[in-house]
PDB file of C-alpha atoms in Angstrom:
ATOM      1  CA  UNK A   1     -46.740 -36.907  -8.681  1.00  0.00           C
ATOM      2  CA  UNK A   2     -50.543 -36.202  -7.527  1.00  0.00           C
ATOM      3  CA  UNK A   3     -51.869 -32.846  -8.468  1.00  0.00           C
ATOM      4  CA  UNK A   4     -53.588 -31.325  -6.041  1.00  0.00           C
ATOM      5  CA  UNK A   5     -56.745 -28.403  -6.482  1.00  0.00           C
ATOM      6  CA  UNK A   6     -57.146 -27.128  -2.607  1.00  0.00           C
ATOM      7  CA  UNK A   7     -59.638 -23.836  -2.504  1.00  0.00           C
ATOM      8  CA  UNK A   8     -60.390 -21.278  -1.787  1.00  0.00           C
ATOM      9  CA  UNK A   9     -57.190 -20.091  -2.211  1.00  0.00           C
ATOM     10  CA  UNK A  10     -57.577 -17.085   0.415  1.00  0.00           C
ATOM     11  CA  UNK A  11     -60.659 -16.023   3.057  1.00  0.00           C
ATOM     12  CA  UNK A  12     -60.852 -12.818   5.368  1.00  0.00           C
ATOM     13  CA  UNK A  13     -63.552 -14.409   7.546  1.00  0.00           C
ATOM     14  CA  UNK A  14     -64.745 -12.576  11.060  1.00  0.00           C
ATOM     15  CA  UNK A  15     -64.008 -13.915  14.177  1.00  0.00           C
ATOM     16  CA  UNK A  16     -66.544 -16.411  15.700  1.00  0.00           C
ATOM     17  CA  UNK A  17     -67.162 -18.079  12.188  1.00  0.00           C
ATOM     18  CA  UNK A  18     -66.044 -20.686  10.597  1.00  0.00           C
ATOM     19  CA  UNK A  19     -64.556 -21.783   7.066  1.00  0.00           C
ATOM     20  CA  UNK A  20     -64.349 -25.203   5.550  1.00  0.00           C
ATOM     21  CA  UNK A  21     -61.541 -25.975   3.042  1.00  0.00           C
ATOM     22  CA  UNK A  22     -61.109 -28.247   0.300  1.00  0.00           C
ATOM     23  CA  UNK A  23     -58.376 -30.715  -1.084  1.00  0.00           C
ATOM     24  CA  UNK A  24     -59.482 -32.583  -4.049  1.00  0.00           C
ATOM     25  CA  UNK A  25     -56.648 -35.063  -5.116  1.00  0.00           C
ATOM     26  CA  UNK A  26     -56.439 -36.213  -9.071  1.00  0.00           C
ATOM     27  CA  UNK A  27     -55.969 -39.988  -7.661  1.00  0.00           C
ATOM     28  CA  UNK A  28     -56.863 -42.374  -5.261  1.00  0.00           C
ATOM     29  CA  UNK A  29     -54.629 -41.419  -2.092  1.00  0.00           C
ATOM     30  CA  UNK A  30     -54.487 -43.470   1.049  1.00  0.00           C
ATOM     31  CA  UNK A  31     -53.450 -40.548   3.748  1.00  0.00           C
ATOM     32  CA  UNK A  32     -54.326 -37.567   3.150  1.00  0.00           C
ATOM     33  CA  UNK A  33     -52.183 -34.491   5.659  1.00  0.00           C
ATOM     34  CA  UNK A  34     -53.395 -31.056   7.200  1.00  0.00           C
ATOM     35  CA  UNK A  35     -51.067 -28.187   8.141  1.00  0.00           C
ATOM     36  CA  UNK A  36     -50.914 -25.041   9.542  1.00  0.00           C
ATOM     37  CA  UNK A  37     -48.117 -22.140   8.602  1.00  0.00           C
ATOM     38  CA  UNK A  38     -48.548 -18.981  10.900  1.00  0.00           C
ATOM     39  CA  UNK A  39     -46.739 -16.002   9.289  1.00  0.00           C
ATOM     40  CA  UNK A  40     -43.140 -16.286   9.611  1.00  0.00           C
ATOM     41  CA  UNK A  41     -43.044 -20.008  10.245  1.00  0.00           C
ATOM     42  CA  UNK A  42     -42.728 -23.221   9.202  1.00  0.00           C
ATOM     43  CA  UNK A  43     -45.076 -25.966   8.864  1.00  0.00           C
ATOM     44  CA  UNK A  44     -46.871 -27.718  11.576  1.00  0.00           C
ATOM     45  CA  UNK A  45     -48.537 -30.915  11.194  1.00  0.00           C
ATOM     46  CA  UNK A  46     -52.276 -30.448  11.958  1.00  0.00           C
ATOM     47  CA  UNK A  47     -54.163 -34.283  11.483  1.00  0.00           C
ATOM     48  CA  UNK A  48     -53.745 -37.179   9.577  1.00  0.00           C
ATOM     49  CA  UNK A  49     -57.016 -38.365   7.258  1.00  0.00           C
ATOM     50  CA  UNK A  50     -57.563 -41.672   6.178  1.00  0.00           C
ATOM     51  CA  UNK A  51     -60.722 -42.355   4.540  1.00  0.00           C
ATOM     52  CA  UNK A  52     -63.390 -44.495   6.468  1.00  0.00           C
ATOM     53  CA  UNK A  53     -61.805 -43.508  10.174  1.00  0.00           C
ATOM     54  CA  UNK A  54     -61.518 -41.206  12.276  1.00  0.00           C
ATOM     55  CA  UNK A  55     -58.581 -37.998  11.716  1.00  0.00           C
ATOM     56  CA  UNK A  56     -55.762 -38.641  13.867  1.00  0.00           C
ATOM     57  CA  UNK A  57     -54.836 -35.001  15.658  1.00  0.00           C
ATOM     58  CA  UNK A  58     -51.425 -33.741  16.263  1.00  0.00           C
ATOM     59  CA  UNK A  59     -50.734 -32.774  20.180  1.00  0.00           C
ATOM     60  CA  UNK A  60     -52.100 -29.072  20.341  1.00  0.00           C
ATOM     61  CA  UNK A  61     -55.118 -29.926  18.096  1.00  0.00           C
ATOM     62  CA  UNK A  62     -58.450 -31.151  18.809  1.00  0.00           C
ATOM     63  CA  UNK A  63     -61.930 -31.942  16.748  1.00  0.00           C
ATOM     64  CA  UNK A  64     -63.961 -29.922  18.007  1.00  0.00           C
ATOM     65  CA  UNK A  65     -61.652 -26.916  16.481  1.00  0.00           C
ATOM     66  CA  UNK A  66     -60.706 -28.675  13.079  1.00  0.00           C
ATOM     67  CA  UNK A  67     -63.069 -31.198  11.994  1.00  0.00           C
ATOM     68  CA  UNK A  68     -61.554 -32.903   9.312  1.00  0.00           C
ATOM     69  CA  UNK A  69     -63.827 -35.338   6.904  1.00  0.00           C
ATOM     70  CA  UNK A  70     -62.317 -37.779   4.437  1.00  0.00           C
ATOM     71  CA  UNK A  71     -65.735 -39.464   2.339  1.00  0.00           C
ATOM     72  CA  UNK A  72     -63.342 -41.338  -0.336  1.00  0.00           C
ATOM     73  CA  UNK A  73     -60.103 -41.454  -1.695  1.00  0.00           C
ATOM     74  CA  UNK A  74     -59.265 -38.231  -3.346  1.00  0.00           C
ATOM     75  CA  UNK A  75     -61.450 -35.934  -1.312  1.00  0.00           C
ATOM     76  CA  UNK A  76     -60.354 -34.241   2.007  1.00  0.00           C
ATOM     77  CA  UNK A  77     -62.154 -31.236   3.739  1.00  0.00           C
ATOM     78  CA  UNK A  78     -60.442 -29.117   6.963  1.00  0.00           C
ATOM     79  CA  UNK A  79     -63.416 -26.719   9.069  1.00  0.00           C
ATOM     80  CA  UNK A  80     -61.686 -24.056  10.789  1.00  0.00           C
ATOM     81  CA  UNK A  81     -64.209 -23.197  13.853  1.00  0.00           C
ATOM     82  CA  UNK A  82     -65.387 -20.636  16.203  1.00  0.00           C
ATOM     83  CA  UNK A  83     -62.358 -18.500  14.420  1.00  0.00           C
ATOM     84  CA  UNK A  84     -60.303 -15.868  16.067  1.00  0.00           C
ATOM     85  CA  UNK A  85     -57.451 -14.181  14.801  1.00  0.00           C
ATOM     86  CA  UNK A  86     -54.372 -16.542  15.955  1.00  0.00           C
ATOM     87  CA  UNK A  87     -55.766 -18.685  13.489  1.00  0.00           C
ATOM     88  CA  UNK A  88     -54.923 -16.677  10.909  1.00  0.00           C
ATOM     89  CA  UNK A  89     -52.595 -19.240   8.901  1.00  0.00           C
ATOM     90  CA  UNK A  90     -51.973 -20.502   5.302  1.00  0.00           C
ATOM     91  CA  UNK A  91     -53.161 -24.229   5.949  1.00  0.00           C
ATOM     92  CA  UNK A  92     -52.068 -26.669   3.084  1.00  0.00           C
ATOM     93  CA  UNK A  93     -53.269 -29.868   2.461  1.00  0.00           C
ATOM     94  CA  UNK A  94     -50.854 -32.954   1.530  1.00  0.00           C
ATOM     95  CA  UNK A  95     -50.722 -36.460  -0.007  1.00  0.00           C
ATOM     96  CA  UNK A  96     -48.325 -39.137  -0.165  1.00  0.00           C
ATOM     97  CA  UNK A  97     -47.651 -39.994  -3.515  1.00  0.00           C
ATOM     98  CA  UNK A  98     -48.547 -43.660  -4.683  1.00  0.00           C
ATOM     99  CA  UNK A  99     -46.948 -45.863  -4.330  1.00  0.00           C
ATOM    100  CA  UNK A 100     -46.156 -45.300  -0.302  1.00  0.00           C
ATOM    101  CA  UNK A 101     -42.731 -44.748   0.223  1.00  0.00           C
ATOM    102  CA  UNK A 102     -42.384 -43.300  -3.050  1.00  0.00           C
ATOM    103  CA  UNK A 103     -40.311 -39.842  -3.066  1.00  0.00           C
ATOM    104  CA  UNK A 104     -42.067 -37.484  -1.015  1.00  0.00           C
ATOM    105  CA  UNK A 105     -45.324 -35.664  -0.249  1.00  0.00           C
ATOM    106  CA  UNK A 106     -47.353 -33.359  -2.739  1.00  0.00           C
ATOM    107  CA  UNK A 107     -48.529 -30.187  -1.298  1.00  0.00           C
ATOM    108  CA  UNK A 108     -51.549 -28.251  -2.446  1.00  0.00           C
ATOM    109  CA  UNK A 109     -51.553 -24.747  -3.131  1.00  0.00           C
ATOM    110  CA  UNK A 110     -52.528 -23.326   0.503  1.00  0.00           C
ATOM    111  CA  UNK A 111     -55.422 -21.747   1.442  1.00  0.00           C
ATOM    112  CA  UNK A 112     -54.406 -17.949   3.260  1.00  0.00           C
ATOM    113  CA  UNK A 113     -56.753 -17.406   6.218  1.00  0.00           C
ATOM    114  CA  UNK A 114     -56.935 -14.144   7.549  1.00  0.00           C
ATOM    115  CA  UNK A 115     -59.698 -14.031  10.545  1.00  0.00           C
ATOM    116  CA  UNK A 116     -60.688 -10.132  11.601  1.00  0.00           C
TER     117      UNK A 116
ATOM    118  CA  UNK B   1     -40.959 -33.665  21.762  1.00  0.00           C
ATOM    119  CA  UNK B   2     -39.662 -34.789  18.068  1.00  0.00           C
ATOM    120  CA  UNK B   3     -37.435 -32.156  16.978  1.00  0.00           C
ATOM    121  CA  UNK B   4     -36.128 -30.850  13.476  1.00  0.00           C
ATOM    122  CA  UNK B   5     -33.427 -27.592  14.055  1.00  0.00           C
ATOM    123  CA  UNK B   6     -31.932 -25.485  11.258  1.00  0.00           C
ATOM    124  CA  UNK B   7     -30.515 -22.554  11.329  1.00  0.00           C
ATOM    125  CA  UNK B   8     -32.800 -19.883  10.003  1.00  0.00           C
ATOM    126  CA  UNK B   9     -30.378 -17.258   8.623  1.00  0.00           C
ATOM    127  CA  UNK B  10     -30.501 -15.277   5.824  1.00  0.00           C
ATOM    128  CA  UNK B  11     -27.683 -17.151   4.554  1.00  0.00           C
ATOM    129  CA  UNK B  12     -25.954 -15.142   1.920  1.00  0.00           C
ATOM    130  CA  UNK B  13     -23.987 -16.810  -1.120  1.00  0.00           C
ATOM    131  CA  UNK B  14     -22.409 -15.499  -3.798  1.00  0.00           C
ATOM    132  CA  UNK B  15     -23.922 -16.628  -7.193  1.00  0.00           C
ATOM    133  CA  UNK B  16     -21.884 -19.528  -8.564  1.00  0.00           C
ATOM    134  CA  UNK B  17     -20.641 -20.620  -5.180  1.00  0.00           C
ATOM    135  CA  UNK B  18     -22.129 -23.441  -3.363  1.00  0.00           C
ATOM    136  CA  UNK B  19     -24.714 -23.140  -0.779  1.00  0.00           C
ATOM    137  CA  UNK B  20     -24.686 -25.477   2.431  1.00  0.00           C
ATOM    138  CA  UNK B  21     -28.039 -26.102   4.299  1.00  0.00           C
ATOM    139  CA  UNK B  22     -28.014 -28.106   7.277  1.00  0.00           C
ATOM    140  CA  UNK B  23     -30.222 -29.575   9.748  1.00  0.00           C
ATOM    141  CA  UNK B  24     -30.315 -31.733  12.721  1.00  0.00           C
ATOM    142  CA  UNK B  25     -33.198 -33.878  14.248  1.00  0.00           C
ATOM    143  CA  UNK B  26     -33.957 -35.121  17.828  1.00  0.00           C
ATOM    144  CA  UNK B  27     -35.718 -38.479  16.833  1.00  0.00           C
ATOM    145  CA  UNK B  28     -33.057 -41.148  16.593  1.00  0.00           C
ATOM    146  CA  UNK B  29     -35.915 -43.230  14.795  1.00  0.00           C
ATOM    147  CA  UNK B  30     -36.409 -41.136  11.771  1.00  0.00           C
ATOM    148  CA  UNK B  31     -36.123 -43.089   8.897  1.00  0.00           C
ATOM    149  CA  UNK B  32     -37.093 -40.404   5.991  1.00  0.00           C
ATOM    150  CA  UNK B  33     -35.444 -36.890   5.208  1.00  0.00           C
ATOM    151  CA  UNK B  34     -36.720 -34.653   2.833  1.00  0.00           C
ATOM    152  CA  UNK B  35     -35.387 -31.010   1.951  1.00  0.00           C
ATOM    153  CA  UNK B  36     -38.377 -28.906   0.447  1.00  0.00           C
ATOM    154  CA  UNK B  37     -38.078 -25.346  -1.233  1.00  0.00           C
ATOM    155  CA  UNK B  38     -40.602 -22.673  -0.240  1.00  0.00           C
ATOM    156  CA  UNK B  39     -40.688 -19.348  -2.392  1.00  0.00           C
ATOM    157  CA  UNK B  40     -42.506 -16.560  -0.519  1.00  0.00           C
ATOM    158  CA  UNK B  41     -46.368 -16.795  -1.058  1.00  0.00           C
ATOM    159  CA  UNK B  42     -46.218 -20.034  -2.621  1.00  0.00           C
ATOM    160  CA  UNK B  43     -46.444 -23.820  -0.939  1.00  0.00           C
ATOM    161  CA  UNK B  44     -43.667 -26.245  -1.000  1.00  0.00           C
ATOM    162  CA  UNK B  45     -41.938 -27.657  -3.375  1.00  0.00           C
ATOM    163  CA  UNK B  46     -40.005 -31.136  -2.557  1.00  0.00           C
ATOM    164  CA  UNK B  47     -36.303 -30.512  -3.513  1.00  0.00           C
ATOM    165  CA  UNK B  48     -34.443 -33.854  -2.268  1.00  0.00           C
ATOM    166  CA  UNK B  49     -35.169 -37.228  -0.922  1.00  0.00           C
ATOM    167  CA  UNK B  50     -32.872 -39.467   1.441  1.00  0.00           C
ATOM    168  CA  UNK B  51     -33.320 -42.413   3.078  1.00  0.00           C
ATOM    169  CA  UNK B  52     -29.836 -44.381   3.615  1.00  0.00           C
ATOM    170  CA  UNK B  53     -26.622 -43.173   5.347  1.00  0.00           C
ATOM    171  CA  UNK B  54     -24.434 -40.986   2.456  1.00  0.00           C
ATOM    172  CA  UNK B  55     -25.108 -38.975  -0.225  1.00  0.00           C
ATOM    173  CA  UNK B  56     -27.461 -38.399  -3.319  1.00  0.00           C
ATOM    174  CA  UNK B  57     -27.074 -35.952  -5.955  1.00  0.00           C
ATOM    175  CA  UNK B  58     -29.732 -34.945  -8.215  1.00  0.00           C
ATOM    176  CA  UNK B  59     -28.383 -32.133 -11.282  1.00  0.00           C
ATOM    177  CA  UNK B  60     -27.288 -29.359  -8.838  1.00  0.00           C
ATOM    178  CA  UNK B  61     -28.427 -30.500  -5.399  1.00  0.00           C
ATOM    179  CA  UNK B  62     -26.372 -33.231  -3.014  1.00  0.00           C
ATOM    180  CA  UNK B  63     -28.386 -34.492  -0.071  1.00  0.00           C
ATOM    181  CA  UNK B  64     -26.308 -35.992   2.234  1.00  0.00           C
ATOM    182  CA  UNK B  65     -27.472 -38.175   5.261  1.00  0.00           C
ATOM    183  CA  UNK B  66     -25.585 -38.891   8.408  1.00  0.00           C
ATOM    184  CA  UNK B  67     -27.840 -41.132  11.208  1.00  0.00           C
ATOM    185  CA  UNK B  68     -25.026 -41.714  13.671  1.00  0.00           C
ATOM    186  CA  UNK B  69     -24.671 -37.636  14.040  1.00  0.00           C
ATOM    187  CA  UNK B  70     -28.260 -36.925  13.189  1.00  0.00           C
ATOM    188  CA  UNK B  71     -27.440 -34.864  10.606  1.00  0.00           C
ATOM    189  CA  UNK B  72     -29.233 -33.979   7.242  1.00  0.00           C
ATOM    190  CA  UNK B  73     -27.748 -31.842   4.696  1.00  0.00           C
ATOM    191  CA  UNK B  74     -28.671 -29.758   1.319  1.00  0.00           C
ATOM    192  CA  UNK B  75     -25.893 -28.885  -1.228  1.00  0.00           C
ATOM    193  CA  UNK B  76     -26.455 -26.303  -4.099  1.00  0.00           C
ATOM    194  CA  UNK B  77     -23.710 -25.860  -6.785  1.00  0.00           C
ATOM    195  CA  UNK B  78     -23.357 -23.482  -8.932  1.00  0.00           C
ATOM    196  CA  UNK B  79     -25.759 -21.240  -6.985  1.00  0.00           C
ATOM    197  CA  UNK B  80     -28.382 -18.942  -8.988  1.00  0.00           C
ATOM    198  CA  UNK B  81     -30.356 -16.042  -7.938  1.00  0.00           C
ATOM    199  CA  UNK B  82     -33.587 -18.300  -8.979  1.00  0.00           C
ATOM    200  CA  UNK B  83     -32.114 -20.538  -5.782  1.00  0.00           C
ATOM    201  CA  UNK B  84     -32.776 -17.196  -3.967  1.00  0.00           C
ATOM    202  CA  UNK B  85     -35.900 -19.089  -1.266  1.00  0.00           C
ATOM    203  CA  UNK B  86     -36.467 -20.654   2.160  1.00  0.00           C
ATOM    204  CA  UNK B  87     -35.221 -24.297   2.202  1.00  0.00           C
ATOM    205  CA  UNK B  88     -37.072 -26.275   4.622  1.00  0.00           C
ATOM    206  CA  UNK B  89     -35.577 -29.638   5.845  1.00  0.00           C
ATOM    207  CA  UNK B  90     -38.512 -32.494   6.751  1.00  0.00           C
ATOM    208  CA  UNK B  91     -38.259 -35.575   8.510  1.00  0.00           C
ATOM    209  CA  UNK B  92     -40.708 -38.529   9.139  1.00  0.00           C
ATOM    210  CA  UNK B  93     -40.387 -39.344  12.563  1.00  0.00           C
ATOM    211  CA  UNK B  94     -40.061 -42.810  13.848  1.00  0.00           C
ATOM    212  CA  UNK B  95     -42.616 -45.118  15.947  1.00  0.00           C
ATOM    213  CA  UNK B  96     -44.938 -45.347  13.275  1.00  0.00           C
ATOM    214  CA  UNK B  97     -45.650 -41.459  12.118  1.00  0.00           C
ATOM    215  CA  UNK B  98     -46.630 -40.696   8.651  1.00  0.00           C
ATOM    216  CA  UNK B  99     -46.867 -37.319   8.604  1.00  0.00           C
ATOM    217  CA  UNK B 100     -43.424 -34.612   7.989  1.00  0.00           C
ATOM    218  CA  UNK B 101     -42.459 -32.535  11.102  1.00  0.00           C
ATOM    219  CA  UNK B 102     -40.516 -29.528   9.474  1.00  0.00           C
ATOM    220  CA  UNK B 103     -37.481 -27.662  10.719  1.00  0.00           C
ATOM    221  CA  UNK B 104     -38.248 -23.581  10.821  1.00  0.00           C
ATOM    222  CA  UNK B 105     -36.752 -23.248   7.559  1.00  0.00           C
ATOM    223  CA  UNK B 106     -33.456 -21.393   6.616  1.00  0.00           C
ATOM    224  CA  UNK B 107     -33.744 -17.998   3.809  1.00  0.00           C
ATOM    225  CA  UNK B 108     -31.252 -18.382   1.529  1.00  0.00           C
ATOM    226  CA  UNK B 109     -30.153 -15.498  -0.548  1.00  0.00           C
ATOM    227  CA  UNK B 110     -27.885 -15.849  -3.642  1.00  0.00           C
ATOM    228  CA  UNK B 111     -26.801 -12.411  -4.294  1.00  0.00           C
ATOM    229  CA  UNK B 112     -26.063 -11.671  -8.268  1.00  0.00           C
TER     230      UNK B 112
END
């Protein structure tokens, strides 16, 4: 299955900021997944990133407050903006394993946000 | 709204005894099931697959799949205190998703 390096691993950032996390994939995914665990739950499906369009957005979750970019295949980047505490999360990146449909989907190592 | 439910315990089980994990889904579409384990602090860690009505065992887990109830399932055997996690059940929803919408998760505790 794809390995997957996402950093930083944790941030205490202050409120009004933002933070820009990274999912570097060891091979050439097509879609690429953003999520979003607040403490004590599960996981909630943030955008979809294909590279060369556009990040599809879950209901509840808009650009202008996660700007996702996708330059090539094995590269993915979330921004968390204009921060304020509720979005205090783990936030995980995701691939689907080549080929498509093969047995399930590879999850980095999270990235613990804790906004103050 | 696409829906994945589980019960979110703690379920308790003895070690040796077998563990049952289930989970129902809303979206009569849903063509892929997926039961992940999450250890506390850590990210997920994919468990089972299932795609087709029945059951598939891999060394000490049985999925087991039922679309007419909507129905998803997680066997352990021979439970071990290792086991000891949350178990989160994962579906892909129909109409053309590709990302996982995820149940709440249930704790399971095997208790030595």
């Amino acid at each position: 299955s794809a390995v997957i390096s996402q950093k930083p691993s944790r941030d205490i950032c202050q409120r009004g900021t933002s933070l820009t996390i990274q999912c570097q994939v060891d091979s050439q995914v097509t879609m690429m997944f953003w999520y979003r665990q607040q403490p004590g739950q599960s996981l909630t499906l943030i955008a979809t990133a294909n590279q060369g369009s556009e990040a599809t957005y879950e209901s509840g979750f808009v650009i202008d407050k996660f700007p996702i970019s996708r330059p090539n295949l094995t590269f993915s980047t979330l921004t968390v903006s204009n921060m304020s505490p509720e979005d205090s999360s783990i936030y995980l990146c995701s691939v689907e394993p080549p080929p498509p449909g093969a047995l399930g989907y590879t999850f980095g190592s999270g990235t613990r946000l804790t906004v103050v | 709204q696409k829906e994945v439910e589980q019960n979110s315990g703690p379920l308790s089980v003895p070690e040796g005894a077998i563990a049952s994990l289930n989970c129902t889904y809303s979206d009569r579409g849903s063509q892929s099931f997926f039961w992940y384990r999450q250890y506390s602090g850590k990210s997920p860690e994919l468990i089972m697959s299932i795609y087709s009505n029945g059951d598939k065992e891999d060394g000490r887990f049985t999925a087991q799949l039922n679309k007419a109830s909507q129905y998803v399932s997680l066997l352990i055997r021979d439970s071990q205190p290792s086991d000891s996690a949350t178990y989160l059940c994962a579906v892909i929803p129909g109409g053309g998703a590709d990302g996982l919408t995820f149940g709440k998760g249930t704790h399971l505790i095997i208790q030595p």
